[in-house]
XYZ file of N, CA and C in Angstrom:
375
model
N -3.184 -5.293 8.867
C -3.093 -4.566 7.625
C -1.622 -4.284 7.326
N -1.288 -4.099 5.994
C 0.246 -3.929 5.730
C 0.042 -2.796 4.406
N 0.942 -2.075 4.885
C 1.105 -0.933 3.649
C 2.682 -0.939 3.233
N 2.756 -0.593 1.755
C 3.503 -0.529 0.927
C 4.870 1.003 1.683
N 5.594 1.109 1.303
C 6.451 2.817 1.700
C 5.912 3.582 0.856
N 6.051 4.686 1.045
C 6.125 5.906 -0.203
C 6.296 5.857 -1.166
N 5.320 5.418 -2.054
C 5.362 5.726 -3.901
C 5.789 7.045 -3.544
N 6.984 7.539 -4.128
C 6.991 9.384 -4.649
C 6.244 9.530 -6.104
N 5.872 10.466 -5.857
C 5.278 11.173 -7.657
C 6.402 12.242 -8.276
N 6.364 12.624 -9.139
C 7.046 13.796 -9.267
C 6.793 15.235 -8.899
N 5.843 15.212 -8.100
C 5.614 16.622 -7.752
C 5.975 17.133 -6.414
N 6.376 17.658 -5.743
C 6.895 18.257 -4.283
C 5.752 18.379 -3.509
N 5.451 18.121 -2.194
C 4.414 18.427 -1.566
C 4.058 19.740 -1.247
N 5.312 20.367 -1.134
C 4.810 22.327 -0.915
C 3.878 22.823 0.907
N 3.570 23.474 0.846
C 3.175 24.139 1.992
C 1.834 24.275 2.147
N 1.256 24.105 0.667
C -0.610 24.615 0.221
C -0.965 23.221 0.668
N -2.517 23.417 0.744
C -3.150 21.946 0.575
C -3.301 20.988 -0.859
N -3.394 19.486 0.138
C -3.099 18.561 -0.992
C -4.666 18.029 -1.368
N -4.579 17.240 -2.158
C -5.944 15.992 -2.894
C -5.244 14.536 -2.467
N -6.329 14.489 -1.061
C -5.576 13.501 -0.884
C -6.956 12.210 -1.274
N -7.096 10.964 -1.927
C -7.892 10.283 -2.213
C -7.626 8.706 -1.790
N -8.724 8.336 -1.279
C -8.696 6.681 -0.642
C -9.367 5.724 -1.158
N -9.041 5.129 -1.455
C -9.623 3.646 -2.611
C -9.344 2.648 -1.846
N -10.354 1.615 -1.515
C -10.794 0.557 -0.918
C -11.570 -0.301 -1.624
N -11.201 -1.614 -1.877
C -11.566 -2.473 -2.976
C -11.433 -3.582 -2.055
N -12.954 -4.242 -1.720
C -12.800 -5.573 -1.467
C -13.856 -6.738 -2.603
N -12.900 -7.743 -2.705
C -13.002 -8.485 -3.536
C -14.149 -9.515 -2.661
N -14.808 -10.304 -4.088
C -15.803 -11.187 -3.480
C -15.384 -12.495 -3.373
N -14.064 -12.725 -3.623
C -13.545 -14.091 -3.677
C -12.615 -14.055 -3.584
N -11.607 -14.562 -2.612
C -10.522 -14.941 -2.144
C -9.434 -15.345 -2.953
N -9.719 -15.834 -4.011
C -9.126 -16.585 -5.282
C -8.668 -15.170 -6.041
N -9.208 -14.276 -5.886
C -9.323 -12.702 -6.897
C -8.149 -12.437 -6.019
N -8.062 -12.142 -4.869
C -6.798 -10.904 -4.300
C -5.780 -11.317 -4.672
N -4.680 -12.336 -4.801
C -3.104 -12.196 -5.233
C -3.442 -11.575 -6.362
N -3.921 -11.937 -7.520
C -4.325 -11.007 -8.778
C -4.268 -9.773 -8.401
N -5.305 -9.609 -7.766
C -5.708 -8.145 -7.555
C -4.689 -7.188 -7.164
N -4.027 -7.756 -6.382
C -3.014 -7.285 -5.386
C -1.614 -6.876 -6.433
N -1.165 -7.912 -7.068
C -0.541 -7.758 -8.249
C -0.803 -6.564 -9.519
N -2.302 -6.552 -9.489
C -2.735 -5.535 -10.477
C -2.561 -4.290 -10.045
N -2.466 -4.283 -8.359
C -2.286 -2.888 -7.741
C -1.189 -2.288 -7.941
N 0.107 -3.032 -7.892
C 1.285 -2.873 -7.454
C 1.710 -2.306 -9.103
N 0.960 -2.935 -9.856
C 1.593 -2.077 -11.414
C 1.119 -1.322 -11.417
N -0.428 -0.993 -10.617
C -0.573 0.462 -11.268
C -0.005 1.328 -10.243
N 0.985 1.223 -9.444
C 1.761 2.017 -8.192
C 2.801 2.448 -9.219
N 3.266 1.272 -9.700
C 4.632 2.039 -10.274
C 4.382 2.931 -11.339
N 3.196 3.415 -11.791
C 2.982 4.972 -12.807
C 3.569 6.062 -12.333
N 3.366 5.834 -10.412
C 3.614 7.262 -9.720
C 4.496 8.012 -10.078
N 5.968 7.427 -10.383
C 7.329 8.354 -10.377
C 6.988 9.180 -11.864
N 5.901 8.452 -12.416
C 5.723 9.693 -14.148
C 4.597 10.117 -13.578
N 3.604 10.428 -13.251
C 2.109 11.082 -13.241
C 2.082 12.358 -12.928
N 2.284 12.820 -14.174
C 1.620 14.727 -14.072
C 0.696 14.916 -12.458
N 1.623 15.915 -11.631
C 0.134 15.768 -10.413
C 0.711 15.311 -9.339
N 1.281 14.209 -9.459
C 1.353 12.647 -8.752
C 2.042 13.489 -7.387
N 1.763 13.603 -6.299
C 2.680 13.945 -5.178
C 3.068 12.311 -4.443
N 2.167 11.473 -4.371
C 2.501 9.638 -3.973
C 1.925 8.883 -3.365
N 2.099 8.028 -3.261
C 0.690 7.153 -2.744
C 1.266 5.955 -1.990
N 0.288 5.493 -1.301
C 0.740 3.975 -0.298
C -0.071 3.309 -1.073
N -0.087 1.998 -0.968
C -0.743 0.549 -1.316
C -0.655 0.217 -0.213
N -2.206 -0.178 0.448
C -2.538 -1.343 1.281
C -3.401 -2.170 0.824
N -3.184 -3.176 1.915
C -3.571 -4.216 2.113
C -4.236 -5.100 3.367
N -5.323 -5.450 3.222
C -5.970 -5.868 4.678
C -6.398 -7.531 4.001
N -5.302 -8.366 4.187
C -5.789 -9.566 3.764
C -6.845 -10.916 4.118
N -7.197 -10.454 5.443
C -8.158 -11.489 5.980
C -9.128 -10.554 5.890
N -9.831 -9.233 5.223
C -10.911 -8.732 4.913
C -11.503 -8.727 3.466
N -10.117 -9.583 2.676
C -10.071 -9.450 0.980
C -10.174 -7.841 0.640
N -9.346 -6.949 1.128
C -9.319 -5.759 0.800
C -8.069 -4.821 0.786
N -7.896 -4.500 -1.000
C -6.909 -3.768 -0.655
C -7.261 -2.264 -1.732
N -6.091 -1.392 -1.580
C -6.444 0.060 -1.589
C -5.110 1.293 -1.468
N -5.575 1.957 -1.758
C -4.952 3.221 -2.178
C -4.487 4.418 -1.083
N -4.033 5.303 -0.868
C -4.072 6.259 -0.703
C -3.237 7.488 -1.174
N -3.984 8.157 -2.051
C -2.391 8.859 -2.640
C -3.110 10.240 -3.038
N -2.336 11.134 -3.210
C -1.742 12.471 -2.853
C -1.452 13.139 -4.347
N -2.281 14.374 -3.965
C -2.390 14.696 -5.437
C -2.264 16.721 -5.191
N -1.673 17.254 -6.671
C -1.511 18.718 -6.298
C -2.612 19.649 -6.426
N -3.580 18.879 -7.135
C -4.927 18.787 -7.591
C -5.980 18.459 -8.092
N -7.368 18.449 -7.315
C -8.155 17.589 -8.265
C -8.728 16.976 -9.507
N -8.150 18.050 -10.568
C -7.880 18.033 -12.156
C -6.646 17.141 -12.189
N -5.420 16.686 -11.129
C -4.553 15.497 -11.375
C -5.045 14.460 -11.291
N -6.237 14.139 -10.248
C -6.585 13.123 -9.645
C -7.369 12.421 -11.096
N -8.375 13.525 -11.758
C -9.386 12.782 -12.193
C -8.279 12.432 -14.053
N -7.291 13.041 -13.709
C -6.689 12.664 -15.508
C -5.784 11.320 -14.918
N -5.707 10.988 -13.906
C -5.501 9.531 -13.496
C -6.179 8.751 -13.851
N -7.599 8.924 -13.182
C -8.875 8.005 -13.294
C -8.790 7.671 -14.891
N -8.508 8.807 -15.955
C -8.663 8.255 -17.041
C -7.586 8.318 -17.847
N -6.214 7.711 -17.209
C -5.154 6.806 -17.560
C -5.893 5.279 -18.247
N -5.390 5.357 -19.317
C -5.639 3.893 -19.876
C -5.072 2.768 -19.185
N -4.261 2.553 -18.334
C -3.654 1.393 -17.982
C -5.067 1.614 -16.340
N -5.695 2.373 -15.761
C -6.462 2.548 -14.771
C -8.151 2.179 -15.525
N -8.220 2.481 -16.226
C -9.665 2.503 -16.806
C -9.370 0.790 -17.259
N -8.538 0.148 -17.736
C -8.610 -1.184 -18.593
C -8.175 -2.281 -16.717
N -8.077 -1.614 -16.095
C -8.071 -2.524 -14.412
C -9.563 -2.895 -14.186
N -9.796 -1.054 -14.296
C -11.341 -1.152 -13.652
C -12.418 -1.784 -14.355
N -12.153 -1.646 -15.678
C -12.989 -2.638 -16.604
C -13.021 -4.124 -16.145
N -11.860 -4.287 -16.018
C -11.179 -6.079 -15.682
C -12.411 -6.185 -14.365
N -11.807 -5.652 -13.235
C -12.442 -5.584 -11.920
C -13.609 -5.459 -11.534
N -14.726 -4.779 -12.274
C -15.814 -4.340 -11.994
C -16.834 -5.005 -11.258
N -16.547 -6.200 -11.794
C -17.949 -7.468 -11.255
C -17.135 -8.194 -10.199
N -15.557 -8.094 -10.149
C -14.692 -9.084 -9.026
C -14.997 -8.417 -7.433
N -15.193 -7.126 -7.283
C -15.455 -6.651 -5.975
C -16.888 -5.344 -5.800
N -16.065 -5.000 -4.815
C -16.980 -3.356 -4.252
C -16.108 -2.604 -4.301
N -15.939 -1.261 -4.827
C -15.137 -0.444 -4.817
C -15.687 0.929 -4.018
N -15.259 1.414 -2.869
C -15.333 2.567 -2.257
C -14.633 3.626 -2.528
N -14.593 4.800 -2.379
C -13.857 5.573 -2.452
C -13.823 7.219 -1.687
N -13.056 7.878 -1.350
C -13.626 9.525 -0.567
C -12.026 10.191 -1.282
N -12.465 11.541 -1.544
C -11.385 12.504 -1.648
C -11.599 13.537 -0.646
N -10.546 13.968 -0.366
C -10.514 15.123 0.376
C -9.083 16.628 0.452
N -9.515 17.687 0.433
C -8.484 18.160 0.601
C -7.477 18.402 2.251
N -6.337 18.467 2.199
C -5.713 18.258 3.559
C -4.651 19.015 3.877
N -4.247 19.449 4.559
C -2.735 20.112 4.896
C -2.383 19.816 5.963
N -2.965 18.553 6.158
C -2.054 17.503 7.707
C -0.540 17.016 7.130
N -0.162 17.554 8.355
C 1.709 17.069 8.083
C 1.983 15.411 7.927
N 0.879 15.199 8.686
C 1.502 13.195 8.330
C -0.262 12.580 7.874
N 0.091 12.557 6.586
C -1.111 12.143 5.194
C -1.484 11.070 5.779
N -0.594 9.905 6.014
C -1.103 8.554 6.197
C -2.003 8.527 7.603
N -1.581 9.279 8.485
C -2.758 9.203 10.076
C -4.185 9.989 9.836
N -3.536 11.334 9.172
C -5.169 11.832 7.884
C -6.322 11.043 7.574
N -5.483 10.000 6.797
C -6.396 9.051 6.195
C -6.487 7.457 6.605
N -5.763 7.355 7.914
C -5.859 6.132 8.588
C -7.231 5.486 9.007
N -7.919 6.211 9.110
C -9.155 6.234 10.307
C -10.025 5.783 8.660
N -9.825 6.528 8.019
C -10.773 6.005 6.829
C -10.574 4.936 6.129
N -9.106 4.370 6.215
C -8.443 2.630 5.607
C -9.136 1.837 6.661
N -9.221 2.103 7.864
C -9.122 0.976 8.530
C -10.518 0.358 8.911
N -11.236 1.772 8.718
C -12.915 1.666 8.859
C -13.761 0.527 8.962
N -14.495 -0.343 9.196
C -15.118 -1.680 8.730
C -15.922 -0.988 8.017
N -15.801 -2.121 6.904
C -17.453 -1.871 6.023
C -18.363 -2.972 5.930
């Protein structure tokens, strides 16, 4: 598996707990992921503007056709005015029938986010 560095968002992580959310998307055809993968990476670069946005990783697990999210939010009212970002809603439209999409939120105040939510990227499904 290979993950992206630290998207930052504009928001500070602070001391309170975060929204931290994991998106896992595997595709049904092999031919779909560079696309896909590509489609991810634009919607990464919103982070440095997103009301909310504390930041997110992009992975990637390429011999499972699966890649995914994990990103960090100041609250769950940030998370869901993401979901209905127009450049996010016109992906998921695109995508809908190309894979399986999973997903879990949770709140957290673990000092290192990415081992938080490691156990849940790496999961088999």
């Amino acid at each position: 598996m290979i993950r992206s560095r630290w998207i930052p968002g504009p928001e500070p992580r602070g001391d309170g707990p975060v929204v931290v959310s994991r998106t896992d998307f595997r595709v049904h055809r092999v031919a779909d992921l560079p696309r896909a993968c590509r489609t991810g990476w634009r919607l990464g670069g919103l982070w440095p503007e997103l009301a909310g946005a504390v930041g997110v990783w992009l992975w990637a697990d390429l011999s499972r056709r699966r890649i995914g999210s994990v990103s960090v939010w100041r609250a769950e009212s940030d998370l869901r005015a993401f979901v209905r970002h127009p450049l996010h809603v016109e992906i998921m439209r695109a995508y809908r029938d190309r894979g399986t999409l999973t997903s879990d939120t949770w709140d957290s105040l673990a000092a290192d986010l990415w081992t938080d939510a490691e156990d849940r990227v790496t999961a088999r499904r």
